[in-house]
Coordinates of C-alpha atoms in Angstrom, one line a residue:
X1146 CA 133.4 273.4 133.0
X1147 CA 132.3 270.7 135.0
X1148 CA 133.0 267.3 136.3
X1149 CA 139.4 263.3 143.0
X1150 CA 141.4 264.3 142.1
X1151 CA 144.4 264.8 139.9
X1152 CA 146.5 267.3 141.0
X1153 CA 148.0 269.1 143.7
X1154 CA 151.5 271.4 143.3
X1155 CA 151.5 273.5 146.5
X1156 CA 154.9 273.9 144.9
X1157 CA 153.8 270.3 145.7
X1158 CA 151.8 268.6 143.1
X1159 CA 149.5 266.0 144.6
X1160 CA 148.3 264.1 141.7
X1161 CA 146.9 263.0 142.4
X1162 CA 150.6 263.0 145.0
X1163 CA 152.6 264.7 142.9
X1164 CA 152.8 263.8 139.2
X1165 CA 156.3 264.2 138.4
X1166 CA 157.0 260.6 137.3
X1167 CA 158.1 260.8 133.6
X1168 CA 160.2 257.1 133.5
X1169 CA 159.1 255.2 130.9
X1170 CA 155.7 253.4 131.4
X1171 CA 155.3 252.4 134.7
X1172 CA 155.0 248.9 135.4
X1173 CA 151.8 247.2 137.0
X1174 CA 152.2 247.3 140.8
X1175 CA 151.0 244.4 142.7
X1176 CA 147.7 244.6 145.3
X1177 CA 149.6 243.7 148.5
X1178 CA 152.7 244.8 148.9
X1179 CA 154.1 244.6 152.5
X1180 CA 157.6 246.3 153.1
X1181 CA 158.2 246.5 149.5
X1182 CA 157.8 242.8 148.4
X1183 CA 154.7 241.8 146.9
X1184 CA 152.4 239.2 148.4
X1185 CA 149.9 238.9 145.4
X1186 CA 150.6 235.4 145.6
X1187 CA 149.2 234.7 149.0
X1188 CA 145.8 234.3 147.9
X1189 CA 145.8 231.7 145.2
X1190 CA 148.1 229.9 147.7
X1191 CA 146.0 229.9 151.2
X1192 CA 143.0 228.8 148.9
X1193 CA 145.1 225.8 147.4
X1194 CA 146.1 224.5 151.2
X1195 CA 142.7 225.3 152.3
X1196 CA 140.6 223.2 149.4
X1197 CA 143.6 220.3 149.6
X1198 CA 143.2 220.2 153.5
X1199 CA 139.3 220.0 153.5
X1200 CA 139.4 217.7 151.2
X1201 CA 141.4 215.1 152.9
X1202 CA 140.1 215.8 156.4
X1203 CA 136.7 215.1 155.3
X1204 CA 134.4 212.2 154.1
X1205 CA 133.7 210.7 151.0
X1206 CA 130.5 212.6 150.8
X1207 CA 132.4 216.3 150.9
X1208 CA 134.7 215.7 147.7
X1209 CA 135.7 219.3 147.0
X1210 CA 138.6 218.9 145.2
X1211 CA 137.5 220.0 141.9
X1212 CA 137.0 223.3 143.6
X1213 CA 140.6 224.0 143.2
X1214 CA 139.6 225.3 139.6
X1215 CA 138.9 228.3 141.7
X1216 CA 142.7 228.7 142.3
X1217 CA 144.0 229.8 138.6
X1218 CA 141.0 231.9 138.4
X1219 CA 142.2 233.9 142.0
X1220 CA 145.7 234.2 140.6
X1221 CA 144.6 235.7 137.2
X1222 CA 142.7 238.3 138.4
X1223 CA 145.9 239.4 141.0
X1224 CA 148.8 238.1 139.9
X1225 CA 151.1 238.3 136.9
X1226 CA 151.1 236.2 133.8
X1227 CA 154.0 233.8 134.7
X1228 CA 152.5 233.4 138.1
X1229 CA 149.5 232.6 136.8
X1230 CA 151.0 229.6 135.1
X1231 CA 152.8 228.6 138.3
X1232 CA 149.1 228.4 140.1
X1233 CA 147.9 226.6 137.1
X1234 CA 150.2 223.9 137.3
X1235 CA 150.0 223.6 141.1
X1236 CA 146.4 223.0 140.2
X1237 CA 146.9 220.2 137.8
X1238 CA 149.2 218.1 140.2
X1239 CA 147.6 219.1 143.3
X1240 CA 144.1 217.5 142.1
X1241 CA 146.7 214.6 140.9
X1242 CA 148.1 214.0 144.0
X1243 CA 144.8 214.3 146.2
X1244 CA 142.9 212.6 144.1
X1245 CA 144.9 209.2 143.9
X1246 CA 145.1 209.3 147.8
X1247 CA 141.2 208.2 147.6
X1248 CA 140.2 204.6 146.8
X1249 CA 138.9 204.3 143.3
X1250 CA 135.6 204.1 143.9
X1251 CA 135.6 207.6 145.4
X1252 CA 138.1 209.6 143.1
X1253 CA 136.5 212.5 140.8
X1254 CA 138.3 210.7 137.9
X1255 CA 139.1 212.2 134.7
X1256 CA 136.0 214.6 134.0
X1257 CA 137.2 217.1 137.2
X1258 CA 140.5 216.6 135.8
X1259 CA 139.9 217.6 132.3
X1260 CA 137.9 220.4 133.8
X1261 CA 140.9 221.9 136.0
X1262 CA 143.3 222.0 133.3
X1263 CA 141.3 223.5 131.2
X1264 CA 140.4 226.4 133.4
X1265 CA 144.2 226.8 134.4
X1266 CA 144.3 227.4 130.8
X1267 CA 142.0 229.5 130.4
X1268 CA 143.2 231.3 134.0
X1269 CA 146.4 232.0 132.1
X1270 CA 144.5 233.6 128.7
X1271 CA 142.4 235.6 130.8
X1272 CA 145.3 236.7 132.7
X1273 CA 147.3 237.4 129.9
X1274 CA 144.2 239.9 128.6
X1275 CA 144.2 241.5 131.7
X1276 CA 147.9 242.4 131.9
X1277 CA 147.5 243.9 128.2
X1278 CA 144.6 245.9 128.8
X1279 CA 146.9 247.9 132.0
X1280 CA 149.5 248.2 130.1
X1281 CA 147.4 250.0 127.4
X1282 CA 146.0 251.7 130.0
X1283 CA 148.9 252.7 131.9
X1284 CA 150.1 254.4 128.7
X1285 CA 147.0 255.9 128.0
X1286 CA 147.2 257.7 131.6
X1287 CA 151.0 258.5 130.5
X1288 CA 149.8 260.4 127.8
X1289 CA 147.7 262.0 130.0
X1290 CA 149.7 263.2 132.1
X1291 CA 152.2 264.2 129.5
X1292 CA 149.1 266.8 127.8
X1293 CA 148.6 268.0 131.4
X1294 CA 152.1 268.9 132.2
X1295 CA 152.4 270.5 128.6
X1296 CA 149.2 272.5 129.4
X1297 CA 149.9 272.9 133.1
X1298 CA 153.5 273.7 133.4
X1299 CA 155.6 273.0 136.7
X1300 CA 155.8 276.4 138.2
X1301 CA 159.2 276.4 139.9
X1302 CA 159.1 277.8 143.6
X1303 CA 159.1 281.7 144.0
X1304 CA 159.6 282.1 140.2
X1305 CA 159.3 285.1 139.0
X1306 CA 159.5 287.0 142.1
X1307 CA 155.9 285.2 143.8
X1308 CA 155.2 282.7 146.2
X1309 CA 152.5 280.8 145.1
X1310 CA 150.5 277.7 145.2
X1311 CA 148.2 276.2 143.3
X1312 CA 146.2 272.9 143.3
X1313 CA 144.5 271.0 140.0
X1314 CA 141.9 268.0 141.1
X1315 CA 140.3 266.8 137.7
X1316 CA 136.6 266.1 138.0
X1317 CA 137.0 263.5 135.5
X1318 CA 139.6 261.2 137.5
X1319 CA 140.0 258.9 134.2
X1320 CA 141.6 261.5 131.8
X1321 CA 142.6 263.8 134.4
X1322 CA 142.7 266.9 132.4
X1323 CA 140.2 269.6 132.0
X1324 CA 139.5 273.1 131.0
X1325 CA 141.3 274.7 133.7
X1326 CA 144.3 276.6 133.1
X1327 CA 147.0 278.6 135.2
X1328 CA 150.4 280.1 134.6
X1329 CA 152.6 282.7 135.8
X1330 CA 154.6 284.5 132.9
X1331 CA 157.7 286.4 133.8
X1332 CA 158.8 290.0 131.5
X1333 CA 161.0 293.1 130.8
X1334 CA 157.9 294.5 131.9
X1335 CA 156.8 292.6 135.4
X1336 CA 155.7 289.3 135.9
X1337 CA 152.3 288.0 134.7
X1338 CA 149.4 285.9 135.9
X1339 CA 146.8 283.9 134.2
X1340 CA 143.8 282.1 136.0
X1341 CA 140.9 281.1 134.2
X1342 CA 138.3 278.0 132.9
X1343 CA 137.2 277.0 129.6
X1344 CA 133.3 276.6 129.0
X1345 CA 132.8 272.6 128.5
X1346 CA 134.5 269.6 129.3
X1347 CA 136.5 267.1 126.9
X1348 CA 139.3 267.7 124.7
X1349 CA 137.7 270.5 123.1
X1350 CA 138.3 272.4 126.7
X1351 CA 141.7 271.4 126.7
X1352 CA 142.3 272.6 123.6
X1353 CA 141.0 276.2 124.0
X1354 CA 142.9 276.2 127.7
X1355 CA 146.2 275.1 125.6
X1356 CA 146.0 278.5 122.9
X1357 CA 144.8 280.9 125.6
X1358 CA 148.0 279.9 127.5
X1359 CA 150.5 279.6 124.2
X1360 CA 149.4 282.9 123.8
X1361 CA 149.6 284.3 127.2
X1362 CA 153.0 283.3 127.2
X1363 CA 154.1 284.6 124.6
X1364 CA 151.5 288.0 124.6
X1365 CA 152.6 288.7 128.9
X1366 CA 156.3 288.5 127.8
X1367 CA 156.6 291.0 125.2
X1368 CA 153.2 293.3 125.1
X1369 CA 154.2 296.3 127.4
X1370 CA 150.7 297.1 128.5
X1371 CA 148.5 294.5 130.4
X1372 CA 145.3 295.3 128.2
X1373 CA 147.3 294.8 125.2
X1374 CA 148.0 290.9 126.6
X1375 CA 144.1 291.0 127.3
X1376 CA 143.0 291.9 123.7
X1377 CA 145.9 289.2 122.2
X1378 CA 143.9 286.6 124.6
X1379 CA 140.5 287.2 123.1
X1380 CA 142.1 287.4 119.8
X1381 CA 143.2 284.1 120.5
X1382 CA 139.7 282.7 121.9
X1383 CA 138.1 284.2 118.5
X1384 CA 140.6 282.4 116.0
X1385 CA 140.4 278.8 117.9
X1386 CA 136.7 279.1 117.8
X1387 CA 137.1 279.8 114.3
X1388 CA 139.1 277.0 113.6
X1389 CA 136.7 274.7 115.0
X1390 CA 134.1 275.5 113.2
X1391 CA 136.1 275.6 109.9
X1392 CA 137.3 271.8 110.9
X1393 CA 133.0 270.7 111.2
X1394 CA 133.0 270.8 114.8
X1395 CA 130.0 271.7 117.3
X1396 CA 132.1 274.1 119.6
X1397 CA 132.1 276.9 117.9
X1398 CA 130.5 279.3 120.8
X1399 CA 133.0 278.0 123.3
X1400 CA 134.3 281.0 125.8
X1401 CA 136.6 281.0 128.7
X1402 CA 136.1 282.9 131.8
X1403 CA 140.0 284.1 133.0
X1404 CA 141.4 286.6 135.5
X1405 CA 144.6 288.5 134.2
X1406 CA 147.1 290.1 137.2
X1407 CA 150.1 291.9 136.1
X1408 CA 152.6 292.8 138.6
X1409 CA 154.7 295.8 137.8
X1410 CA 158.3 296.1 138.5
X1411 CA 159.3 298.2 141.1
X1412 CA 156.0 298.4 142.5
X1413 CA 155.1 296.2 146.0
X1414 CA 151.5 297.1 146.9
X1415 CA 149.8 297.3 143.4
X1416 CA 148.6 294.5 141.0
X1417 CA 146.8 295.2 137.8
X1418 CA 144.0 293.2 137.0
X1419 CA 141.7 292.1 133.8
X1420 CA 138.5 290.2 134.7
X1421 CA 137.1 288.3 131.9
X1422 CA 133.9 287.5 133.9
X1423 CA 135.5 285.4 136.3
X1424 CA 134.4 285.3 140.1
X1425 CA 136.6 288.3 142.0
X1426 CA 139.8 287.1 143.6
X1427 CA 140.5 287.3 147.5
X1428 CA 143.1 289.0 149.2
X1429 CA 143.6 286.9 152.2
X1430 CA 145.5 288.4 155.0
X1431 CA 146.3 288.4 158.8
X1432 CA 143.2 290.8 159.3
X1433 CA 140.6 288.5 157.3
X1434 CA 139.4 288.3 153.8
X1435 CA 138.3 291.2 151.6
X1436 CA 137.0 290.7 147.8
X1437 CA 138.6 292.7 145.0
X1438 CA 136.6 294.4 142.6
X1439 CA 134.0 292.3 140.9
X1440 CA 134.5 291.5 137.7
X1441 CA 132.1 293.5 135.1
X1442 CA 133.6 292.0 131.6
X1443 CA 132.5 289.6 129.8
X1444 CA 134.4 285.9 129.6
X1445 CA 136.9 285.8 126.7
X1446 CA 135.4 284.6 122.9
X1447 CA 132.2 287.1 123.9
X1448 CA 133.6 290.9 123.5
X1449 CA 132.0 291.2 120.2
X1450 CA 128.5 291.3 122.5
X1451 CA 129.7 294.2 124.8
X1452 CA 128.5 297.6 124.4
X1453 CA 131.8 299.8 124.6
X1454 CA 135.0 298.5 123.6
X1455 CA 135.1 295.2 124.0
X1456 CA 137.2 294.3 126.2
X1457 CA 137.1 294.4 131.0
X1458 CA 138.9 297.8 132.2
X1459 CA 142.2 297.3 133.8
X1460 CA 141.8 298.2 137.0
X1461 CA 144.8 298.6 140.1
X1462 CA 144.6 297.2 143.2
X1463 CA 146.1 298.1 146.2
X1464 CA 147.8 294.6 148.1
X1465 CA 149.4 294.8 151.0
X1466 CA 152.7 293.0 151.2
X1467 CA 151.2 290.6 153.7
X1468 CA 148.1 290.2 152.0
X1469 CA 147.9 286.5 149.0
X1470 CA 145.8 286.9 146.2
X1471 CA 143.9 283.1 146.0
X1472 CA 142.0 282.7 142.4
X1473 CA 139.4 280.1 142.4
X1474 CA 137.6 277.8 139.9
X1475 CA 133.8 277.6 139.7
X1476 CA 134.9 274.0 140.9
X1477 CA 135.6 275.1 144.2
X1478 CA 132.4 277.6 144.9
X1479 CA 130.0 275.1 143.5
X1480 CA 130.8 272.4 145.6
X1481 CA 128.1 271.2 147.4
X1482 CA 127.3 268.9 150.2
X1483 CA 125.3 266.2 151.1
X1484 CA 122.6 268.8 152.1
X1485 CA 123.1 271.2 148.8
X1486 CA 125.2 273.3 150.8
X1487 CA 127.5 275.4 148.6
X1488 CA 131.3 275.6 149.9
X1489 CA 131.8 279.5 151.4
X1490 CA 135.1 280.0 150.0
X1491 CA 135.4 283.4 151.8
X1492 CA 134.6 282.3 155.1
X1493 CA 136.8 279.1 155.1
X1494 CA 139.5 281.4 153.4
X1495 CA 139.4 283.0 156.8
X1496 CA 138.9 280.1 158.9
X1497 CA 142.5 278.9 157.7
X1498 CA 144.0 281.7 159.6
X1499 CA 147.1 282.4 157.5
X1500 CA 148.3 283.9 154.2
X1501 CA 150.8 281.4 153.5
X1502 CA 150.3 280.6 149.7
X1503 CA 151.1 276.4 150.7
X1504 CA 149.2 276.8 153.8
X1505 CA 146.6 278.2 152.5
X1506 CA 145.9 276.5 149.4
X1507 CA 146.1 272.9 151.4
X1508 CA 143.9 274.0 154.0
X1509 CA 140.9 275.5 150.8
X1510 CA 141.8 271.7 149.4
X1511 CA 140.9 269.5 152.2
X1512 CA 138.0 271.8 153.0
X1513 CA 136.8 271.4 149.3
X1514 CA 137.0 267.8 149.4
X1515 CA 135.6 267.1 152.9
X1516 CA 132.9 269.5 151.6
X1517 CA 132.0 267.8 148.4
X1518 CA 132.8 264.2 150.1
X1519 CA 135.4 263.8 147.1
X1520 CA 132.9 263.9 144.6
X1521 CA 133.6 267.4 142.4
X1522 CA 131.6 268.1 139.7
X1523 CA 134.1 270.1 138.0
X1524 CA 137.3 270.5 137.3
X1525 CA 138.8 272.9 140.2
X1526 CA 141.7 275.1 140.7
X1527 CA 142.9 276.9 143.8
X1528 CA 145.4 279.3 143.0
X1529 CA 147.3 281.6 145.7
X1530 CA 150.2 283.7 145.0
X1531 CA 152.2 287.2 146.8
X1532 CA 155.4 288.9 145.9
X1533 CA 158.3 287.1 148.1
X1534 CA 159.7 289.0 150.9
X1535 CA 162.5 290.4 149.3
X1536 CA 162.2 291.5 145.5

């Protein structure tokens, strides 16, 4: 569960600013762009005036022409393919032209010659790698995006009767996925809420954070009772540990710690909660910051070791309608700073002086990441949520 961030949807989704671009594979932007034109080619240039200048202002003894080999290499590290070639050929003439301007006795000759074309040619191969390795990686971070959006559904704004907002920053900036999961399921019988992490980090986390939230979806839709949509999501965790194992793999002990809220219809100041050995949430509201009831079950994938039945109590809490119920990630309370300093969620919480879900959330993510100095070491989620003001 551990390893800036990726993504922020305060009904925004920063994500890493917000990751809504689903065009076809983006193309490779520039490194200096000013006022929307790129000026990528500014380099390789200034360095081709500057060696052609010094070498004709100075003597003899300061021949640095064959420097401008220097010039393809520049342009392949910043500049496109074609561009590349352009700078290549500039080279080849340039040397040419400055060159013959000496008397013989003091021209580089043939041998620097030789060796600028054939590092503009090797300029253009390099650069020609280099464009194909971002473009593979380009699509590899499409495809990444793609599985988080399929795990991590957009949540439209006030759906299903809550305001919320919720912020993702993968630890691992690379892949930018995790085992974090979130979703908000609306019902015939209320509307449902699902916070939670997946023990471990890789794929393997993603997939276990992809069943429990197939199955929440479909589980807090139709299952009338909120324990019932808790014993379909440990269900769930058993069988995909099962199948892992069946398939050879290591993971077979993976579990999931998850907080489940049901709010019923009809009902303003009361949510229904399942704690699957997740920390508590916080209902934050203009008098300060109180904890909910600690969670005393164990994560989901691990009833089999409880004493009783199995599976947390579902327990009712009383929230006032002014009062936002902000669900954390282990992410966000074991960030610590350059002195070891843990982040105090609950005083910060109340340090942001406001319930607004947006406000709220923004103000926990900053903190977090000023906290932490941007380095997470684990995938975190702040998520905040209340009913809207009118039903």
């Amino acid at each position: 569960m551990r390893r800036v961030p990726e993504r922020v949807s305060l009904t925004v989704v920063t994500d890493h600013p917000a990751p809504r671009r689903w065009q076809d594979l983006p193309r490779r932007q520039p490194l200096q762009w000013a006022r929307g034109r790129s000026f990528s080619w500014a380099a390789p240039l200034l360095l081709l005036a500057g060696i052609t200048a010094v070498d004709l202002n100075t003597t003899e003894r300061f021949r640095i022409i064959s420097w401008i080999v220097l010039v393809p290499g520049i342009a392949a590290a910043i500049c496109g393919v074609w561009a590349t070639a352009v700078f290549a050929v500039l080279a080849v003439l340039d040397y040419i032209a400055v060159d013959s301007v000496w008397p013989h006795q003091y021209q580089a000759g043939l041998p620097d010659f030789i060796l600028v074309a054939f590092a503009g040619l090797l300029a253009i191969l390099a650069c020609a790698v280099r464009a194909g390795s971002e473009r593979r990686l380009l699509h590899m971070r499409d495809i990444a995006e793609t599985t988080r959006r399929t795990v991590l559904r957009p949540l439209p704004p006030g759906w299903a009767g809550l305001d919320h907002a919720e912020v993702y920053l993968a630890a691992d900036t690379v892949a930018r996925v995790g085992g974090d999961f979130y979703d908000i399921q609306p019902g015939p019988h209320g509307t449902r809420v699902l916070v939670g992490d997946v023990q471990g980090k890789g794929l393997g986390a993603v997939e276990a954070a992809a069943a429990l939230l197939g199955t929440f979806r479909e589980a807090g839709y139709h299952e009338k009772d909120l324990a019932t949509v808790a014993g379909r999501l440990e269900t769930r965790m058993l069988r995909h540990r099962g199948h892992t194992v069946a398939l050879g793999r290591d993971d077979g002990d993976r579990f999931a710690t998850a907080v489940l809220l049901g709010f019923p219809p009809g009902v303003r100041d009361a949510v229904e909660m399942v704690n699957f050995g997740h920390e508590p949430p916080l209902a934050v509201g203009p008098t300060g910051v109180r904890a909910l009831p600690q969670g005393d079950g164990l994560p989901l994938g691990m009833a089999e070791l409880a004493t009783a039945s199995g599976l947390p109590p579902t327990r009712t809490v009383t929230l006032a309608a002014d009062e936002t119920l902000l669900v954390t990630t282990d992410g966000v309370t074991e960030a610590r700073n350059a002195d070891g300093e843990f982040y105090a969620l609950p005083e910060e919480a109340a340090r942001a002086a406001t319930s607004d879900p947006a406000l709220l959330v923004a103000h926990l993510r900053d903190g977090v990441l000023r906290h932490s100095r941007g380095r997470l070491s684990d995938d975190t989620t702040i998520f905040a949520i209340r009913r809207t003001a009118t039903p």
